[in-house]
């Protein structure tokens, strides 16, 4: 862990190793700071060679109210919501 000055703010830099299966272990301190738990989904984004990660639920909370959610999907676990949305989409596609 190294201190890094970036745009007048002090951030900590952590080192992690990528395995042959492209897996990465998130340092425990980062894991705890951003509130991750086993099984959480994360959003990974890349911009100009820099990777950012955030909890998927945080993105959903940011978007709350800006996207209309179908009644059957309201309050559903994200995996369940995705599964239901896929089933509905592909059942309609088969009707054509």
mmCIF file of C-alpha atoms in Angstrom:
data_model
loop_
_atom_site.group_PDB
_atom_site.id
_atom_site.type_symbol
_atom_site.label_atom_id
_atom_site.label_comp_id
_atom_site.label_asym_id
_atom_site.label_seq_id
_atom_site.Cartn_x
_atom_site.Cartn_y
_atom_site.Cartn_z
ATOM 1 C CA UNK A 1 0.000 0.000 0.000
ATOM 2 C CA UNK A 2 1.455 3.339 -1.091
ATOM 3 C CA UNK A 3 0.141 6.896 -0.656
ATOM 4 C CA UNK A 4 -0.553 8.651 -3.951
ATOM 5 C CA UNK A 5 -1.291 12.313 -4.566
ATOM 6 C CA UNK A 6 -3.886 12.587 -7.304
ATOM 7 C CA UNK A 7 -5.509 15.937 -8.148
ATOM 8 C CA UNK A 8 -4.783 17.398 -4.716
ATOM 9 C CA UNK A 9 -6.347 14.456 -2.855
ATOM 10 C CA UNK A 10 -4.507 11.713 -1.035
ATOM 11 C CA UNK A 11 -5.442 8.190 -2.152
ATOM 12 C CA UNK A 12 -3.993 4.847 -1.183
ATOM 13 C CA UNK A 13 -2.650 2.536 -3.876
ATOM 14 C CA UNK A 14 -2.813 -1.208 -3.342
ATOM 15 C CA UNK A 15 -1.035 -4.012 -5.175
ATOM 16 C CA UNK A 16 -2.885 -7.120 -6.342
ATOM 17 C CA UNK A 17 -1.943 -9.998 -8.630
ATOM 18 C CA UNK A 18 -4.019 -11.258 -11.544
ATOM 19 C CA UNK A 19 -4.147 -15.069 -11.783
ATOM 20 C CA UNK A 20 -3.949 -17.182 -14.946
ATOM 21 C CA UNK A 21 -7.773 -17.244 -14.850
ATOM 22 C CA UNK A 22 -7.847 -13.389 -14.934
ATOM 23 C CA UNK A 23 -9.034 -13.317 -11.318
ATOM 24 C CA UNK A 24 -8.038 -10.560 -8.943
ATOM 25 C CA UNK A 25 -8.139 -10.592 -5.151
ATOM 26 C CA UNK A 26 -9.392 -7.288 -3.779
ATOM 27 C CA UNK A 27 -7.234 -6.140 -0.848
ATOM 28 C CA UNK A 28 -9.097 -6.592 2.461
ATOM 29 C CA UNK A 29 -8.903 -2.901 3.345
ATOM 30 C CA UNK A 30 -10.519 -1.869 0.043
ATOM 31 C CA UNK A 31 -13.086 -4.670 0.327
ATOM 32 C CA UNK A 32 -14.157 -3.350 3.714
ATOM 33 C CA UNK A 33 -14.033 0.342 2.806
ATOM 34 C CA UNK A 34 -16.450 0.004 -0.090
ATOM 35 C CA UNK A 35 -18.722 -2.375 1.811
ATOM 36 C CA UNK A 36 -18.362 -5.481 -0.336
ATOM 37 C CA UNK A 37 -19.761 -8.814 0.814
ATOM 38 C CA UNK A 38 -19.367 -12.323 -0.581
ATOM 39 C CA UNK A 39 -21.596 -12.723 -3.635
ATOM 40 C CA UNK A 40 -21.954 -8.991 -4.348
ATOM 41 C CA UNK A 41 -22.120 -7.908 -7.981
ATOM 42 C CA UNK A 42 -19.763 -5.122 -9.026
ATOM 43 C CA UNK A 43 -19.653 -2.721 -11.959
ATOM 44 C CA UNK A 44 -16.251 -2.440 -13.648
ATOM 45 C CA UNK A 45 -15.574 0.496 -15.960
ATOM 46 C CA UNK A 46 -12.506 1.528 -17.925
ATOM 47 C CA UNK A 47 -11.544 5.016 -19.032
ATOM 48 C CA UNK A 48 -8.202 5.933 -20.594
ATOM 49 C CA UNK A 49 -6.562 2.789 -19.234
ATOM 50 C CA UNK A 50 -7.840 3.323 -15.682
ATOM 51 C CA UNK A 51 -10.184 0.747 -14.140
ATOM 52 C CA UNK A 52 -12.861 1.704 -11.624
ATOM 53 C CA UNK A 53 -15.093 -0.610 -9.621
ATOM 54 C CA UNK A 54 -18.226 -0.008 -7.584
ATOM 55 C CA UNK A 55 -20.946 -2.124 -6.074
ATOM 56 C CA UNK A 56 -23.789 -2.760 -8.542
ATOM 57 C CA UNK A 57 -26.333 -1.948 -5.851
ATOM 58 C CA UNK A 58 -24.790 1.524 -5.483
ATOM 59 C CA UNK A 59 -25.379 2.186 -9.180
ATOM 60 C CA UNK A 60 -28.957 0.981 -8.865
ATOM 61 C CA UNK A 61 -29.508 3.306 -5.916
ATOM 62 C CA UNK A 62 -28.052 6.231 -7.910
ATOM 63 C CA UNK A 63 -30.467 5.475 -10.739
ATOM 64 C CA UNK A 64 -33.458 4.873 -8.460
ATOM 65 C CA UNK A 65 -36.391 6.885 -9.646
ATOM 66 C CA UNK A 66 -34.861 7.681 -13.026
ATOM 67 C CA UNK A 67 -35.747 4.326 -14.554
ATOM 68 C CA UNK A 68 -39.213 2.825 -14.477
ATOM 69 C CA UNK A 69 -39.110 -0.672 -12.970
ATOM 70 C CA UNK A 70 -41.746 -3.182 -14.025
ATOM 71 C CA UNK A 71 -43.986 -4.293 -11.143
ATOM 72 C CA UNK A 72 -42.846 -7.956 -11.208
ATOM 73 C CA UNK A 73 -39.218 -6.813 -10.845
ATOM 74 C CA UNK A 74 -39.668 -4.333 -7.987
ATOM 75 C CA UNK A 75 -37.806 -5.433 -4.887
ATOM 76 C CA UNK A 76 -36.462 -8.562 -6.601
ATOM 77 C CA UNK A 77 -32.889 -9.738 -6.135
ATOM 78 C CA UNK A 78 -30.785 -8.501 -9.084
ATOM 79 C CA UNK A 79 -30.121 -12.048 -10.358
ATOM 80 C CA UNK A 80 -33.834 -12.866 -10.135
ATOM 81 C CA UNK A 81 -34.739 -9.595 -11.899
ATOM 82 C CA UNK A 82 -32.300 -10.327 -14.735
ATOM 83 C CA UNK A 83 -33.635 -13.868 -15.083
ATOM 84 C CA UNK A 84 -37.271 -12.672 -15.187
ATOM 85 C CA UNK A 85 -36.445 -9.922 -17.695
ATOM 86 C CA UNK A 86 -34.653 -12.423 -19.969
ATOM 87 C CA UNK A 87 -37.555 -14.883 -19.782
ATOM 88 C CA UNK A 88 -40.035 -12.157 -20.719
ATOM 89 C CA UNK A 89 -37.856 -10.793 -23.528
ATOM 90 C CA UNK A 90 -37.181 -14.163 -25.135
ATOM 91 C CA UNK A 91 -40.794 -15.360 -24.759
ATOM 92 C CA UNK A 92 -41.971 -12.262 -26.682
ATOM 93 C CA UNK A 93 -39.222 -12.740 -29.278
ATOM 94 C CA UNK A 94 -40.425 -16.312 -29.907
ATOM 95 C CA UNK A 95 -43.961 -15.036 -30.604
ATOM 96 C CA UNK A 96 -42.829 -13.181 -33.726
#
